[in-house]
Amino acid sequence: MTYLTAALWVVFAAALFGLQPIYGLMLKDSAIDVNGMMLIRFAVPTLAALVWVGLTRPSLQPWACAQHALMGVAFALTGIGYYQAGYQIGFSLAVLLFYSFPLIVTVYTALCLRATLRPVQIGSVVVATAGLVLAIDVGDVQASAIGIAWALLAAACYAFILTFKSHYAPPLAESASLLMLTGGATATVLVIGMSSGWTLPSTLYEWQWSLALALFAGLVPIALIMLASPVTGATDSATYCLIEPVVAIAVAVGFMGEPFSVRTLLGGTLTLIAVTVLVRTRHRARPVDQSALVQ
């Protein structure tokens, strides 16, 4: 595979992730709820990963598998938080707040891991924070507080996945790691559904869009990124993945008709520029395992 082909695959995968607001719109007024959507979204890749593990038969150390499954808990909360936020504050703002995760990772690295930040990283943290504050242009912040909290929870959980994968998780074969990640997410949604309930699709239309979500915002982009990232490298892959918020915002505003003020546009632009710098400097300093780049 050439570098250009691999790069196009990563960009295409990021664009597929960016189309998630469409699935949210199509299923918004249906019987299925967010828990049901996420259960299907994670269960389909879990089945595919199970087949992959069956074919490759990697070593499955129980303690290592348990720690990788812990990331699945965060993976489930990331998906639930993203869609809950999208329904409450709009997907355009939700995706901007979600992309504060590199900021969270950088701050954690500096405060808890005692890493020394370069001036460009400190400046990016300040700019990203200012951009996020500027982007939250809502008429009634109190009414939107829960939605904002959901988006920030999704960002924090994804930051946990990246940090845990980079610094704490024991080595595990990619197929086994993916199985633990998606399987842990599926189990987490099941547990959450047992306490708060979940609703599965009840019509062919709902099943079609739910399975499309699982395939085109789950299995296909995950597979593309895992295949292409070893060729492009972690730094470039992470940078190409920043096409996702651009696509998501374009879909939310252009296709779904969500309002998008000049203030939010300015704040979002500042945030994405700062995040791009943080992603590139962070991955150059300590590359993340490629399977941790999926969202």
Coordinates of C-alpha atoms in Angstrom, one line a residue, residues 20-292:
Q20 CA -22.6 10.4 12.5
P21 CA -25.0 13.4 12.9
I22 CA -27.0 12.0 9.9
Y23 CA -27.7 8.7 11.8
G24 CA -28.7 10.7 14.8
L25 CA -31.1 12.8 12.7
M26 CA -32.6 9.7 11.0
L27 CA -33.2 7.9 14.3
K28 CA -34.0 10.9 16.5
D29 CA -37.8 10.5 16.3
S30 CA -37.8 6.7 16.1
A31 CA -38.5 4.2 18.9
I32 CA -34.8 3.3 19.4
D33 CA -33.0 5.3 22.0
V34 CA -29.3 6.2 22.4
N35 CA -28.6 3.1 24.5
G36 CA -30.1 0.9 21.8
M37 CA -28.2 2.7 19.1
M38 CA -24.9 2.2 20.9
L39 CA -25.6 -1.4 21.7
I40 CA -25.9 -2.2 18.0
R41 CA -23.0 0.1 17.1
F42 CA -20.6 -1.8 19.4
A43 CA -22.0 -5.3 19.0
V44 CA -21.4 -5.5 15.2
P45 CA -17.6 -4.7 15.5
T46 CA -17.4 -7.0 18.4
L47 CA -18.6 -9.9 16.3
A48 CA -16.1 -9.0 13.6
A49 CA -13.3 -8.8 16.1
L50 CA -14.3 -12.1 17.5
V51 CA -14.0 -13.7 14.1
W52 CA -10.6 -12.0 13.7
V53 CA -9.4 -13.4 17.0
G54 CA -10.7 -16.8 16.0
L55 CA -8.6 -16.7 12.8
T56 CA -5.4 -15.3 14.3
R57 CA -5.6 -17.0 17.8
P58 CA -3.5 -14.4 19.6
S59 CA -2.3 -14.9 23.2
L60 CA -5.1 -13.8 25.6
Q61 CA -3.6 -13.0 29.0
P62 CA -6.5 -12.5 31.4
W63 CA -5.0 -9.5 33.2
A64 CA -4.1 -7.7 30.0
C65 CA -7.5 -8.4 28.5
A66 CA -9.2 -7.0 31.6
Q67 CA -7.3 -3.8 31.3
H68 CA -8.1 -3.4 27.6
A69 CA -11.7 -4.1 28.4
L70 CA -11.6 -1.2 30.9
M71 CA -11.1 1.0 27.9
G72 CA -14.3 -0.4 26.4
V73 CA -16.2 1.1 29.4
A74 CA -14.8 4.5 28.4
F75 CA -15.5 3.8 24.7
A76 CA -19.2 3.1 25.5
L77 CA -19.5 6.3 27.5
T78 CA -17.8 8.2 24.7
G79 CA -20.5 7.1 22.2
I80 CA -23.4 7.6 24.6
G81 CA -22.1 11.1 25.6
Y82 CA -21.6 12.1 22.0
Y83 CA -25.2 11.3 20.9
Q84 CA -26.8 12.5 24.1
A85 CA -25.0 15.8 23.7
G86 CA -25.9 16.0 20.0
Y87 CA -29.6 15.6 20.8
Q88 CA -29.5 18.2 23.5
I89 CA -27.2 21.0 22.3
G90 CA -26.9 20.1 18.6
F91 CA -24.2 18.0 16.9
S92 CA -22.2 21.0 15.7
L93 CA -21.5 22.2 19.2
A94 CA -21.2 18.7 20.6
V95 CA -18.4 17.7 18.2
L96 CA -16.5 20.9 19.0
L97 CA -16.7 20.2 22.7
F98 CA -15.8 16.6 22.1
Y99 CA -12.6 17.6 20.3
S100 CA -11.3 19.1 23.5
F101 CA -9.9 15.6 24.3
P102 CA -6.3 16.5 23.1
L103 CA -6.5 19.4 25.5
I104 CA -7.5 17.1 28.3
V105 CA -4.7 14.6 27.4
T106 CA -2.1 17.4 27.3
V107 CA -3.2 18.8 30.7
Y108 CA -3.2 15.4 32.3
T109 CA 0.3 14.6 30.9
A110 CA 1.6 17.8 32.3
L111 CA 0.0 17.6 35.8
C112 CA 0.0 13.9 36.5
L113 CA 2.9 12.5 34.4
R114 CA 5.1 15.5 35.1
A115 CA 5.8 16.0 31.4
T116 CA 7.4 19.3 30.4
L117 CA 5.3 21.2 27.9
R118 CA 6.9 23.2 25.2
P119 CA 5.9 26.8 24.6
V120 CA 3.9 25.8 21.5
Q121 CA 1.9 23.3 23.6
I122 CA 1.2 25.8 26.3
G123 CA 0.1 28.3 23.8
S124 CA -2.2 25.7 22.1
V125 CA -3.8 24.8 25.4
V126 CA -4.6 28.5 26.1
V127 CA -6.0 29.0 22.5
A128 CA -8.0 25.8 22.6
T129 CA -9.5 26.7 26.0
A130 CA -10.4 30.2 24.7
G131 CA -11.9 28.7 21.6
L132 CA -14.1 26.3 23.5
V133 CA -15.4 29.1 25.8
L134 CA -16.1 31.2 22.7
A135 CA -17.8 28.4 20.9
I136 CA -20.4 27.8 23.6
D137 CA -22.8 30.4 22.2
V138 CA -26.1 29.3 23.6
G139 CA -29.1 31.4 24.6
D140 CA -29.7 29.6 27.8
V141 CA -26.5 28.0 29.2
Q142 CA -28.3 26.6 32.2
A143 CA -30.8 24.7 30.0
S144 CA -27.9 23.4 27.9
A145 CA -25.7 22.5 30.8
I146 CA -26.6 18.8 30.7
G147 CA -25.8 18.6 27.0
I148 CA -22.5 20.3 27.5
A149 CA -21.7 18.0 30.3
W150 CA -22.4 15.0 28.1
A151 CA -20.1 16.3 25.4
L152 CA -17.3 16.9 27.9
L153 CA -17.9 13.5 29.4
A154 CA -17.4 12.0 25.9
A155 CA -14.2 14.0 25.5
A156 CA -12.9 13.0 28.9
C157 CA -13.6 9.3 28.3
Y158 CA -11.8 9.4 24.9
A159 CA -8.9 11.2 26.5
F160 CA -8.8 8.4 29.1
I161 CA -8.6 5.8 26.3
L162 CA -5.7 7.5 24.6
T163 CA -3.8 8.1 27.8
F164 CA -4.4 4.6 29.2
K165 CA -3.4 3.0 25.9
S166 CA -0.2 5.0 25.7
H167 CA 1.0 4.9 29.3
Y168 CA -0.7 2.1 31.3
A169 CA -2.2 -0.7 29.2
P170 CA -0.1 -3.9 28.8
P171 CA 0.8 -5.0 25.3
L172 CA -1.9 -7.1 23.5
A173 CA -2.3 -8.2 20.0
E174 CA -4.4 -5.7 17.9
S175 CA -7.1 -8.3 17.2
A176 CA -7.4 -9.1 21.0
S177 CA -7.2 -5.4 21.9
L178 CA -10.0 -4.5 19.5
L179 CA -12.2 -7.4 20.8
M180 CA -11.7 -6.2 24.4
L181 CA -12.4 -2.6 23.5
T182 CA -15.6 -3.3 21.5
G183 CA -16.7 -6.2 23.7
G184 CA -16.2 -4.1 26.8
A185 CA -18.2 -1.3 25.3
T186 CA -21.0 -3.7 24.4
A187 CA -21.1 -5.1 27.9
T188 CA -21.1 -1.6 29.4
V189 CA -24.1 -0.5 27.3
L190 CA -25.9 -3.7 28.4
V191 CA -25.3 -2.9 32.0
I192 CA -26.4 0.7 31.6
G193 CA -29.5 -0.5 29.7
M194 CA -30.4 -2.9 32.6
S195 CA -30.5 0.1 35.0
S196 CA -31.9 2.9 32.8
G197 CA -33.5 0.8 30.0
W198 CA -32.9 0.7 26.3
T199 CA -35.1 0.4 23.2
L200 CA -34.1 -1.5 20.1
P201 CA -35.3 -0.8 16.6
S202 CA -38.9 -1.8 16.0
T203 CA -39.2 -1.3 12.2
L204 CA -37.2 -2.2 9.1
Y205 CA -36.4 1.5 8.7
E206 CA -34.9 1.8 12.2
W207 CA -32.9 -1.5 11.7
Q208 CA -31.5 -0.2 8.4
W209 CA -30.2 3.0 9.9
S210 CA -29.0 1.3 13.1
L211 CA -27.0 -1.2 11.2
A212 CA -25.7 1.5 8.9
L213 CA -24.4 3.3 12.0
A214 CA -22.7 0.2 13.2
L215 CA -21.1 -0.5 9.8
F216 CA -20.2 3.0 8.5
A217 CA -19.6 4.7 11.8
G218 CA -18.1 1.7 13.4
L219 CA -16.7 -1.4 11.7
V220 CA -15.6 0.1 8.3
P221 CA -13.8 3.2 9.5
I222 CA -12.2 1.3 12.4
A223 CA -10.9 -1.3 9.9
L224 CA -9.6 1.4 7.4
I225 CA -7.7 3.2 10.1
M226 CA -6.2 0.1 11.5
L227 CA -5.0 -1.0 8.0
A228 CA -3.8 2.4 6.9
S229 CA -2.3 3.9 10.0
P230 CA 0.9 1.7 10.1
V231 CA 1.7 3.2 6.6
T232 CA 0.9 6.9 7.4
G233 CA 2.2 6.8 11.0
A234 CA 0.4 7.9 14.1
T235 CA 1.2 11.6 13.7
D236 CA -0.2 12.0 10.2
S237 CA -3.1 9.6 10.9
A238 CA -4.2 11.7 13.9
T239 CA -3.9 14.9 11.9
Y240 CA -6.0 13.4 9.0
C241 CA -8.6 12.3 11.5
L242 CA -9.3 16.0 12.3
I243 CA -11.4 16.1 9.1
E244 CA -14.1 14.4 11.2
P245 CA -15.3 17.6 13.1
V246 CA -15.2 19.5 9.8
V247 CA -17.5 17.0 8.2
A248 CA -19.7 16.6 11.2
I249 CA -20.2 20.4 11.5
A250 CA -20.9 20.7 7.8
V251 CA -23.5 17.9 8.0
A252 CA -25.1 19.4 11.1
V253 CA -25.4 22.9 9.7
G254 CA -25.9 22.2 6.0
F255 CA -28.0 19.0 6.1
M256 CA -29.7 19.2 9.5
G257 CA -30.1 23.0 9.6
E258 CA -28.6 23.5 13.0
P259 CA -27.8 27.2 13.8
F260 CA -24.2 28.1 13.8
S261 CA -23.2 31.6 14.9
V262 CA -20.2 33.6 14.0
R263 CA -19.0 33.3 17.6
T264 CA -19.2 29.5 17.5
L265 CA -17.5 29.5 14.1
L266 CA -14.6 31.6 15.4
G267 CA -14.3 29.6 18.6
G268 CA -14.5 26.3 16.7
T269 CA -11.8 27.4 14.2
L270 CA -9.4 28.4 17.1
T271 CA -10.1 25.1 18.8
L272 CA -9.4 23.0 15.8
I273 CA -6.2 24.9 14.9
A274 CA -4.9 24.5 18.5
V275 CA -6.0 20.8 18.6
T276 CA -4.1 20.2 15.3
V277 CA -0.9 21.5 16.9
L278 CA -1.5 19.5 20.1
V279 CA -2.1 16.3 18.2
R280 CA 1.0 16.6 16.1
T281 CA 3.3 17.6 19.0
R282 CA 1.9 14.9 21.3
H283 CA 2.1 12.1 18.8
R284 CA 5.7 13.1 17.8
A285 CA 6.6 13.0 21.5
R286 CA 5.0 9.7 22.2
P287 CA 3.1 7.8 19.4
V288 CA -0.1 6.1 20.3
D289 CA -0.9 2.6 19.3
Q290 CA -2.9 2.8 16.1
S291 CA -6.0 1.0 17.4
A292 CA -6.4 3.9 19.9

